[in-house]
Tab-separated table of C-alpha atoms and ligand atoms in Angstrom:
chain	number	residue	atom	x	y	z
C	96	MET	CA	28.571	101.120	161.150
C	97	LYS	CA	25.135	102.143	159.905
C	98	GLN	CA	23.908	100.172	156.900
C	99	LEU	CA	21.559	101.009	154.005
C	100	LYS	CA	20.101	97.833	152.547
C	101	VAL	CA	19.372	98.036	148.833
C	102	GLY	CA	16.997	95.932	146.731
C	103	LEU	CA	17.889	96.130	143.041
C	104	LEU	CA	15.147	95.675	140.429
C	105	GLY	CA	16.998	94.803	137.222
C	106	ILE	CA	20.677	94.044	136.853
C	107	GLY	CA	21.090	94.737	133.146
C	108	THR	CA	23.281	97.533	131.801
C	109	VAL	CA	22.578	100.206	134.449
C	110	GLY	CA	21.870	97.717	137.255
C	111	GLY	CA	25.134	95.915	136.522
C	112	GLY	CA	26.982	99.240	136.491
C	113	THR	CA	25.353	100.194	139.787
C	114	TYR	CA	26.415	96.951	141.422
C	115	THR	CA	29.965	97.358	140.101
C	116	VAL	CA	30.338	100.982	141.239
C	117	LEU	CA	28.825	100.290	144.666
C	118	THR	CA	31.199	97.352	145.166
C	119	ARG	CA	34.356	98.891	143.683
C	120	ASN	CA	33.981	102.242	145.474
C	121	ALA	CA	32.436	100.917	148.681
C	122	ALA	CA	35.196	102.246	150.930
C	123	GLU	CA	35.144	105.716	149.331
C	124	ILE	CA	31.337	105.883	149.474
C	125	THR	CA	31.350	104.945	153.162
C	126	ARG	CA	34.064	107.541	153.856
C	127	ARG	CA	31.703	110.150	152.376
C	128	THR	CA	28.406	109.023	153.939
C	129	GLY	CA	29.391	107.170	157.092
C	130	VAL	CA	27.012	104.439	155.924
C	131	ALA	CA	27.690	101.050	154.324
C	132	ILE	CA	25.439	100.803	151.255
C	133	ASN	CA	24.889	97.112	150.550
C	134	VAL	CA	22.811	95.363	147.900
C	135	VAL	CA	20.954	92.632	149.778
C	136	GLN	CA	18.594	91.378	147.062
C	137	VAL	CA	18.401	91.507	143.274
C	138	ALA	CA	15.419	90.737	141.045
C	139	ASP	CA	16.054	89.948	137.399
C	140	LYS	CA	14.409	87.786	134.743
C	141	ASN	CA	17.823	86.289	134.019
C	142	ILE	CA	18.663	84.704	137.370
C	143	ASP	CA	21.819	82.940	136.161
C	144	HIS	CA	23.284	86.172	134.788
C	145	ALA	CA	22.374	87.996	138.010
C	146	LYS	CA	24.092	85.292	140.082
C	147	VAL	CA	27.251	85.540	137.993
C	148	LEU	CA	27.333	89.345	138.279
C	149	THR	CA	26.857	89.305	142.046
C	150	GLY	CA	29.272	86.404	142.582
C	151	GLY	CA	26.877	84.500	144.843
C	152	GLU	CA	27.105	87.321	147.422
C	153	VAL	CA	23.481	88.442	147.141
C	154	ASP	CA	20.021	86.877	147.259
C	155	VAL	CA	18.730	86.681	143.662
C	156	THR	CA	15.106	86.213	142.621
C	157	ASN	CA	13.045	86.545	139.453
C	158	ASP	CA	10.140	87.981	141.468
C	159	ALA	CA	10.445	91.763	141.637
C	160	PHE	CA	7.578	91.944	144.156
C	161	ALA	CA	9.633	89.778	146.536
C	162	VAL	CA	12.119	92.679	146.679
C	163	VAL	CA	9.579	95.471	147.220
C	164	ASN	CA	7.895	93.367	149.927
C	165	ASN	CA	11.163	92.321	151.604
C	166	PRO	CA	11.223	93.756	155.160
C	167	ASN	CA	15.024	93.628	155.061
C	168	VAL	CA	15.184	96.144	152.150
C	169	ASP	CA	15.373	99.897	153.018
C	170	VAL	CA	15.547	101.302	149.495
C	171	VAL	CA	14.373	99.927	146.167
C	172	VAL	CA	16.371	100.816	143.043
C	173	GLU	CA	14.082	100.525	140.014
C	174	LEU	CA	16.043	99.912	136.801
C	175	ILE	CA	13.645	97.806	134.757
C	176	GLY	CA	12.158	100.634	132.664
C	177	GLY	CA	8.706	100.865	131.075
C	178	TYR	CA	5.738	102.309	132.920
C	179	THR	CA	3.333	99.489	133.700
C	180	LEU	CA	5.055	96.922	135.922
C	181	SER	CA	7.571	99.515	137.111
C	182	LYS	CA	4.720	101.791	138.249
C	183	ASP	CA	3.111	98.995	140.283
C	184	LEU	CA	6.469	98.105	141.817
C	185	VAL	CA	7.374	101.683	142.728
C	186	LEU	CA	3.943	102.389	144.246
C	187	LYS	CA	4.107	99.123	146.201
C	188	ALA	CA	7.597	99.939	147.492
C	189	ILE	CA	6.336	103.374	148.605
C	190	ALA	CA	3.274	101.827	150.252
C	191	ASN	CA	5.651	99.508	152.106
C	192	GLY	CA	7.530	102.563	153.448
C	193	LYS	CA	10.637	102.051	151.322
C	194	HIS	CA	12.640	104.807	149.680
C	195	VAL	CA	12.946	104.566	145.902
C	196	VAL	CA	15.740	105.425	143.478
C	197	THR	CA	14.804	105.250	139.803
C	198	ALA	CA	16.409	105.968	136.434
C	199	ASN	CA	13.014	105.707	134.753
C	200	LYS	CA	12.262	108.952	132.928
C	201	ALA	CA	9.187	107.584	131.137
C	202	LEU	CA	7.653	106.466	134.421
C	203	LEU	CA	8.191	109.858	136.072
C	204	ALA	CA	7.126	111.912	133.039
C	205	LEU	CA	3.845	109.986	132.816
C	206	HIS	CA	3.121	109.082	136.439
C	207	GLY	CA	5.452	111.286	138.498
C	208	ASN	CA	2.620	113.390	139.957
C	209	GLU	CA	0.921	110.290	141.364
C	210	ILE	CA	4.205	108.762	142.544
C	211	PHE	CA	5.402	111.904	144.341
C	212	SER	CA	2.029	112.396	145.961
C	213	ALA	CA	2.118	108.806	147.283
C	214	ALA	CA	5.727	109.259	148.424
C	215	GLN	CA	4.872	112.460	150.267
C	216	LYS	CA	2.038	110.760	152.132
C	217	ALA	CA	4.318	107.829	153.025
C	218	GLY	CA	7.196	110.145	154.028
C	219	VAL	CA	9.709	108.391	151.762
C	220	ILE	CA	12.309	109.674	149.325
C	221	VAL	CA	11.946	109.159	145.549
C	222	ALA	CA	15.261	110.114	143.916
C	223	PHE	CA	15.754	110.263	140.154
C	224	GLU	CA	19.098	111.837	139.189
C	225	ALA	CA	19.760	109.067	136.642
C	226	ALA	CA	16.486	109.708	134.822
C	227	VAL	CA	17.822	112.777	132.977
C	228	ALA	CA	21.122	113.038	131.112
C	229	GLY	CA	22.670	109.913	132.674
C	230	GLY	CA	25.761	110.817	134.660
C	231	ILE	CA	25.346	114.609	134.500
C	232	PRO	CA	24.126	115.775	137.941
C	233	ILE	CA	21.559	118.098	136.392
C	234	ILE	CA	18.772	117.291	138.859
C	235	LYS	CA	21.037	118.203	141.758
C	236	ALA	CA	22.205	121.361	139.978
C	237	LEU	CA	18.667	122.532	139.214
C	238	ARG	CA	17.062	121.606	142.527
C	239	GLU	CA	19.903	122.687	144.810
C	240	GLY	CA	22.892	124.427	143.226
C	241	LEU	CA	20.707	126.914	141.317
C	242	GLY	CA	18.089	127.192	144.066
C	243	ALA	CA	18.671	130.953	144.500
C	244	ASN	CA	17.623	131.657	140.917
C	245	LYS	CA	14.406	132.219	139.113
C	246	ILE	CA	15.037	129.790	136.254
C	247	GLU	CA	14.201	131.411	132.903
C	248	TRP	CA	14.856	128.571	130.501
C	249	VAL	CA	16.482	125.179	130.091
C	250	ALA	CA	17.680	123.796	126.757
C	251	GLY	CA	19.454	120.503	126.349
C	252	ILE	CA	20.812	117.771	124.156
C	253	ILE	CA	19.262	115.045	126.272
C	254	ASN	CA	19.205	112.098	123.904
C	255	GLY	CA	22.549	110.547	123.004
C	256	THR	CA	21.257	108.361	120.181
C	257	THR	CA	19.978	111.277	118.126
C	258	ASN	CA	23.026	113.403	118.884
C	259	PHE	CA	25.193	110.549	117.609
C	260	ILE	CA	23.101	110.325	114.420
C	261	LEU	CA	23.219	114.092	113.800
C	262	THR	CA	26.972	114.161	114.408
C	263	GLU	CA	27.570	111.345	111.908
C	264	MET	CA	25.305	113.048	109.355
C	265	ARG	CA	27.229	116.311	109.681
C	266	GLU	CA	30.766	114.941	109.859
C	267	LYS	CA	30.453	112.206	107.216
C	268	GLY	CA	27.777	113.654	104.909
C	269	LEU	CA	25.570	110.605	105.537
C	270	THR	CA	21.771	110.447	105.457
C	271	TYR	CA	19.588	109.609	108.443
C	272	GLN	CA	18.930	106.161	106.947
C	273	ASP	CA	22.686	105.519	106.594
C	274	VAL	CA	23.302	106.073	110.311
C	275	ILE	CA	20.284	104.768	112.239
C	276	GLY	CA	21.378	101.100	112.165
C	277	GLU	CA	24.817	101.898	113.555
C	278	ALA	CA	23.295	103.985	116.359
C	279	GLN	CA	21.162	101.031	117.414
C	280	ARG	CA	24.127	98.644	117.312
C	281	LEU	CA	26.067	100.925	119.674
C	282	GLY	CA	23.446	100.271	122.336
C	283	TYR	CA	22.428	103.792	123.401
C	284	ALA	CA	18.947	103.447	121.940
C	285	GLU	CA	15.803	102.775	123.945
C	286	ALA	CA	14.134	99.339	123.719
C	287	ASP	CA	11.831	101.007	121.185
C	288	PRO	CA	14.179	103.217	119.089
C	289	THR	CA	11.278	105.369	117.910
C	290	PHE	CA	11.365	106.822	121.440
C	291	ASP	CA	14.816	108.187	120.573
C	292	VAL	CA	14.426	109.293	116.955
C	293	GLU	CA	10.930	110.772	117.346
C	294	GLY	CA	11.999	112.836	120.370
C	295	ILE	CA	9.833	110.985	122.914
C	296	ASP	CA	12.736	110.019	125.197
C	297	ALA	CA	13.942	113.633	125.147
C	298	ALA	CA	10.396	114.819	125.908
C	299	HIS	CA	10.241	112.491	128.941
C	300	LYS	CA	13.466	114.021	130.267
C	301	LEU	CA	12.429	117.576	129.371
C	302	THR	CA	9.140	117.113	131.236
C	303	ILE	CA	11.128	116.314	134.393
C	304	LEU	CA	13.509	119.252	133.890
C	305	SER	CA	10.616	121.642	133.305
C	306	ALA	CA	8.818	120.473	136.450
C	307	ILE	CA	11.836	121.014	138.706
C	308	ALA	CA	12.939	124.232	136.972
C	309	PHE	CA	9.596	125.997	137.397
C	310	GLY	CA	7.857	124.069	140.187
C	311	ILE	CA	5.056	122.765	137.954
C	312	PRO	CA	3.488	119.283	137.708
C	313	MET	CA	4.743	116.806	135.090
C	314	LYS	CA	2.966	117.666	131.806
C	315	PHE	CA	4.356	115.145	129.347
C	316	GLU	CA	1.103	114.842	127.415
C	317	GLN	CA	1.289	118.564	126.543
C	318	ALA	CA	4.900	118.506	125.317
C	319	TYR	CA	5.418	119.276	121.628
C	320	THR	CA	7.565	116.516	120.144
C	321	GLU	CA	9.235	116.413	116.746
C	322	GLY	CA	12.084	114.000	115.957
C	323	ILE	CA	14.937	113.865	113.470
C	324	THR	CA	13.661	111.310	110.967
C	325	LYS	CA	12.774	113.918	108.323
C	326	LEU	CA	16.012	115.906	108.540
C	327	ALA	CA	17.716	116.115	105.164
C	328	GLN	CA	21.456	116.206	104.589
C	329	ALA	CA	20.891	119.453	102.637
C	330	ASP	CA	19.598	121.203	105.759
C	331	ILE	CA	22.640	120.205	107.781
C	332	GLN	CA	24.899	121.578	105.024
C	333	TYR	CA	22.983	124.828	104.521
C	334	ALA	CA	22.878	125.410	108.280
C	335	GLU	CA	26.640	124.936	108.364
C	336	GLU	CA	27.143	127.451	105.525
C	337	LEU	CA	25.168	129.969	107.572
C	338	GLY	CA	27.192	129.331	110.758
C	339	TYR	CA	24.776	126.996	112.549
C	340	ARG	CA	24.580	123.388	113.734
C	341	ILE	CA	21.375	121.373	113.964
C	342	LYS	CA	20.758	119.628	117.284
C	343	LEU	CA	17.720	117.859	118.709
C	344	LEU	CA	16.992	120.159	121.642
C	345	GLY	CA	14.580	119.891	124.507
C	346	ILE	CA	13.575	123.450	125.357
C	347	THR	CA	11.471	124.682	128.241
C	348	LYS	CA	10.959	128.395	128.882
C	349	ARG	CA	8.928	130.422	131.318
C	350	THR	CA	7.070	133.204	129.466
C	351	ASP	CA	4.372	135.702	130.460
C	352	LYS	CA	1.819	133.561	128.596
C	353	GLY	CA	2.831	130.184	130.046
C	354	VAL	CA	5.538	127.534	129.826
C	355	GLU	CA	7.070	126.355	126.569
C	356	LEU	CA	7.754	122.605	126.526
C	357	ARG	CA	9.091	121.454	123.203
C	358	VAL	CA	11.488	118.970	121.593
C	359	HIS	CA	12.530	119.488	117.981
C	360	PRO	CA	15.552	119.819	115.705
C	361	THR	CA	16.996	123.274	116.283
C	362	LEU	CA	19.587	125.482	114.586
C	363	ILE	CA	22.099	126.816	117.145
C	364	PRO	CA	24.964	129.218	116.337
C	365	GLU	CA	28.099	127.110	115.946
C	366	LYS	CA	29.962	129.411	118.340
C	367	ARG	CA	27.861	128.162	121.270
C	368	LEU	CA	29.561	125.457	123.326
C	369	VAL	CA	26.429	123.330	123.206
C	370	ALA	CA	26.540	123.340	119.390
C	371	ASN	CA	29.870	121.521	119.685
C	372	VAL	CA	28.601	118.663	121.841
C	373	ASN	CA	29.093	115.682	119.568
C	374	GLY	CA	28.581	111.928	119.419
C	375	ALA	CA	26.400	110.387	122.104
C	376	MET	CA	27.268	113.049	124.681
C	377	ASN	CA	24.597	115.115	126.429
C	378	ALA	CA	24.622	118.754	127.539
C	379	VAL	CA	22.115	120.977	129.282
C	380	VAL	CA	22.122	124.780	129.363
C	381	VAL	CA	20.243	126.374	132.255
C	382	LYS	CA	19.596	130.114	132.399
C	383	GLY	CA	19.004	131.505	135.872
C	384	ASP	CA	18.226	135.182	136.484
C	385	ALA	CA	21.117	135.568	138.919
C	386	VAL	CA	23.747	133.213	137.541
C	387	GLY	CA	23.139	133.706	133.793
C	388	PRO	CA	23.560	130.787	131.365
C	389	THR	CA	25.307	127.697	132.791
C	390	LEU	CA	26.295	124.532	130.909
C	391	TYR	CA	26.425	120.919	132.134
C	392	TYR	CA	28.110	118.333	129.914
C	393	GLY	CA	28.798	114.602	130.124
C	394	ALA	CA	27.758	111.076	129.258
C	395	GLY	CA	23.983	110.788	129.026
C	396	ALA	CA	23.837	107.009	128.933
C	397	GLY	CA	25.931	103.907	129.546
C	398	ALA	CA	26.429	101.541	132.466
C	399	GLU	CA	28.788	103.374	134.799
C	400	PRO	CA	27.902	106.993	133.908
C	401	THR	CA	24.253	106.253	134.729
C	402	ALA	CA	25.307	104.207	137.762
C	403	SER	CA	27.223	107.264	138.975
C	404	ALA	CA	23.886	109.082	139.280
C	405	VAL	CA	22.050	106.103	140.796
C	406	VAL	CA	24.723	105.658	143.474
C	407	ALA	CA	24.786	109.393	144.257
C	408	ASP	CA	21.031	109.136	144.894
C	409	LEU	CA	21.617	106.150	147.184
C	410	MET	CA	24.146	108.254	149.078
C	411	ASP	CA	21.535	111.002	149.498
C	412	VAL	CA	19.099	108.401	150.800
C	413	ALA	CA	21.790	107.136	153.199
C	414	ARG	CA	22.244	110.678	154.560
C	415	LEU	CA	18.592	111.727	154.621
C	416	ALA	CA	16.607	108.557	155.336
C	417	ASN	CA	16.232	109.497	158.989
C	418	ALA	CA	15.864	113.259	158.415
C	419	SER	CA	12.458	114.871	158.725
C	420	VAL	CA	10.570	115.563	155.486
C	421	GLU	CA	11.254	119.328	155.912
C	422	GLN	CA	15.006	118.703	155.851
C	423	ARG	CA	14.887	116.928	152.491
C	424	VAL	CA	14.873	118.620	149.093
C	425	PRO	CA	11.258	118.568	147.800
C	426	TYR	CA	10.614	116.137	144.942
C	427	LEU	CA	9.936	118.891	142.400
C	428	ALA	CA	12.392	121.331	144.030
C	429	PHE	CA	9.512	123.451	145.359
C	430	GLN	CA	7.405	122.761	148.435
C	431	PRO	CA	4.515	120.478	147.378
C	432	ASN	CA	1.914	123.097	148.334
C	433	SER	CA	3.811	125.669	146.203
C	434	VAL	CA	3.809	123.664	142.982
C	435	ILE	CA	1.822	125.792	140.510
C	436	ASP	CA	-0.098	124.407	137.566
C	437	LEU	CA	1.097	126.938	134.961
C	438	PRO	CA	-0.356	126.491	131.446
C	439	ILE	CA	1.810	124.822	128.793
C	440	LEU	CA	1.777	126.820	125.560
C	441	PRO	CA	0.665	125.030	122.393
C	442	ILE	CA	3.381	125.129	119.740
C	443	SER	CA	1.301	127.633	117.709
C	444	GLU	CA	1.822	130.205	120.513
C	445	VAL	CA	5.588	129.672	120.851
C	446	GLU	CA	7.908	132.438	119.646
C	447	SER	CA	10.956	131.426	117.647
C	448	ALA	CA	13.264	132.392	114.810
C	449	TYR	CA	13.108	130.084	111.795
C	450	TYR	CA	15.170	128.423	109.095
C	451	LEU	CA	13.107	127.908	105.924
C	452	ARG	CA	14.159	125.921	102.859
C	453	LEU	CA	12.039	125.999	99.766
C	454	ARG	CA	12.428	124.946	96.187
C	455	ALA	CA	11.192	127.364	93.573
C	456	SER	CA	11.397	128.097	89.844
C	457	ASP	CA	14.495	130.119	89.030
C	458	LYS	CA	12.591	133.025	87.396
C	459	PRO	CA	12.454	136.800	87.931
C	460	GLY	CA	10.179	137.943	90.727
C	461	VAL	CA	9.973	134.623	92.610
C	462	LEU	CA	12.152	135.741	95.507
C	463	ALA	CA	10.314	139.075	95.655
C	464	GLY	CA	7.012	137.178	96.004
C	465	VAL	CA	8.371	135.136	98.907
C	466	THR	CA	9.868	138.087	100.763
C	467	LYS	CA	6.643	140.098	100.288
C	468	ILE	CA	4.622	137.389	102.060
C	469	LEU	CA	7.061	137.497	104.973
C	470	ALA	CA	7.071	141.308	105.067
C	471	ASP	CA	3.248	141.429	104.999
C	472	ARG	CA	3.271	139.282	108.144
C	473	ASN	CA	5.908	141.455	109.790
C	474	ILE	CA	8.444	138.627	109.664
C	475	SER	CA	11.915	140.067	109.334
C	476	ILE	CA	14.613	138.262	107.310
C	477	ASP	CA	17.975	137.744	109.002
C	478	ALA	CA	19.850	135.960	106.180
C	479	LEU	CA	19.093	134.574	102.751
C	480	LEU	CA	20.864	132.038	100.573
C	481	GLN	CA	19.907	131.184	97.014
C	482	LYS	CA	21.702	128.188	95.548
C	483	GLU	CA	22.585	128.018	91.845
C	484	PRO	CA	20.422	125.408	90.110
C	485	ASP	CA	22.439	122.383	88.966
C	486	ASP	CA	23.024	122.044	85.202
C	487	ASN	CA	19.758	121.224	83.366
C	488	GLU	CA	17.713	122.196	86.441
C	489	THR	CA	15.209	125.034	86.401
C	490	GLU	CA	14.530	125.108	90.123
C	491	ALA	CA	16.725	126.422	92.911
C	492	ASP	CA	16.888	125.976	96.692
C	493	ILE	CA	16.216	129.157	98.650
C	494	VAL	CA	17.170	129.225	102.316
C	495	ILE	CA	15.880	131.994	104.584
C	496	LEU	CA	16.674	132.695	108.225
C	497	THR	CA	14.086	134.868	109.950
C	498	HIS	CA	13.973	136.878	113.141
C	499	VAL	CA	11.624	135.845	115.943
C	500	THR	CA	7.906	135.598	115.254
C	501	ILE	CA	4.994	133.681	116.745
C	502	GLU	CA	4.636	130.185	115.279
C	503	LYS	CA	1.058	130.623	114.049
C	504	ASN	CA	2.200	133.669	112.055
C	505	MET	CA	4.945	131.572	110.481
C	506	ASP	CA	2.452	128.756	109.757
C	507	ALA	CA	0.297	131.211	107.815
C	508	ALA	CA	3.298	132.621	105.918
C	509	ILE	CA	4.472	129.124	104.974
C	510	ALA	CA	1.001	128.220	103.700
C	511	SER	CA	0.972	131.353	101.497
C	512	ILE	CA	4.484	130.695	100.131
C	513	GLU	CA	3.617	127.067	99.381
C	514	ALA	CA	0.576	128.316	97.452
C	515	LEU	CA	2.713	130.466	95.096
C	516	PRO	CA	2.751	128.968	91.577
C	517	ALA	CA	6.574	129.079	91.522
C	518	THR	CA	7.010	127.085	94.749
C	519	VAL	CA	7.678	123.357	94.366
C	520	GLY	CA	6.568	120.966	97.115
C	521	LYS	CA	6.618	121.615	100.842
C	522	ILE	CA	8.747	124.098	102.760
C	523	THR	CA	11.173	122.707	105.329
C	524	ARG	CA	10.931	124.687	108.585
C	525	ILE	CA	13.411	124.308	111.447
C	526	ARG	CA	13.239	126.446	114.591
C	527	MET	CA	16.306	128.409	115.693
C	528	GLU	CA	17.559	129.364	119.154
C	529	GLU	CA	20.343	131.775	120.042
C	530	LEU	CA	20.804	130.340	123.586
C	531	GLY	CA	22.890	133.371	124.416
C	532	LYS	CA	20.920	135.229	127.060
X	651	LIG	N1	18.179	106.245	124.752
X	651	LIG	C1	18.747	107.211	125.651
X	651	LIG	C2	19.704	108.092	124.850
X	651	LIG	C3	19.465	106.509	126.779
X	651	LIG	O1	19.983	107.785	123.680
X	651	LIG	O2	20.138	109.105	125.354
X	651	LIG	C4	19.598	107.315	128.008
X	651	LIG	O3	18.393	107.778	128.511
């Protein structure tokens, strides 16, 4: 029986899940691959815990470099996260001629171009299914299953922590502050939870999706990122009254002007399946020119769901380790010499529909002043809601949904509306997506 010898870097949540799934399903995995996939060495800071988890069956060390330098290891599974030590370890493993499986979205979003280039030169596989949307096989779907298509856009709920928070806010009428602590306790959050709530984790994952959807380099530093920390309960309620849900979406689109790469709270019609993805679940919609919109749903985090993706990558390595480079799927789905450095559009050039909420004096002519500013800028109104002021209040909330316009045009309109004497404070602006075609 052929054997694939695995060195595991990190046996925490995902590493532990990977070890469990590989052990529990060993017979089934070998039936599929014809290869016995065995963990031969584990590196973890907590040696005692690692020894307990592996039942004394595996060599355990606290020196991760001992694993990447171990001549008995064929493939290194990097599950320690971060992008400093993990980068050195992955590049060293590649230099040593080892294949790499990683769940590290931050590492790939920031240093993927360098890592894939090194891997190509060394002729080794770098597999990363677990880096995006946990157990959902979205990398496989995009790189292989949808390979016949020209991908037009990808939009996804790719951070479970924020989806959990938004779901609690909507279902229980709670504020962001009410829910954030509970989300952290449930253990989906990144080591630094600002990565979740400010949209950075989603932007890491979106960067990877965009690269493999369009065959472009990783461009994380050009992604537009806006989180959920400023979302008010009122916006969730007004959106609901108008037939929409608010989700933190990662959106990447190919346009004539360049590629959109943006993470922000987004109104989606409630009739869309993706608008009904709740709790910590993830979902990704991919629009291909031939297939139309397709939806992928499942657990985006957690020990065994993420392990499911890690182990599937190990199975690919088991099948393809001895194949020629031409027989493998290219890292970014496109042949390395066909990766094109398309421009990423700044957010000011993105086209979107908008939800606007403003507070204004409840006096004759105020609404006419607002709608005139929009009309002067050729921004068409799709729906409008004016709320009765509460007793003793002289100001009312006005909610406007617009048709699509370019963001810089909307920026200018918002500045003019905010300058009206009747307008109180800042306007809340949330982008909207139909996600229908
Ligand atoms: N913090 C991430 C999330 C974990 O909440 O989705 C999986 O990447």
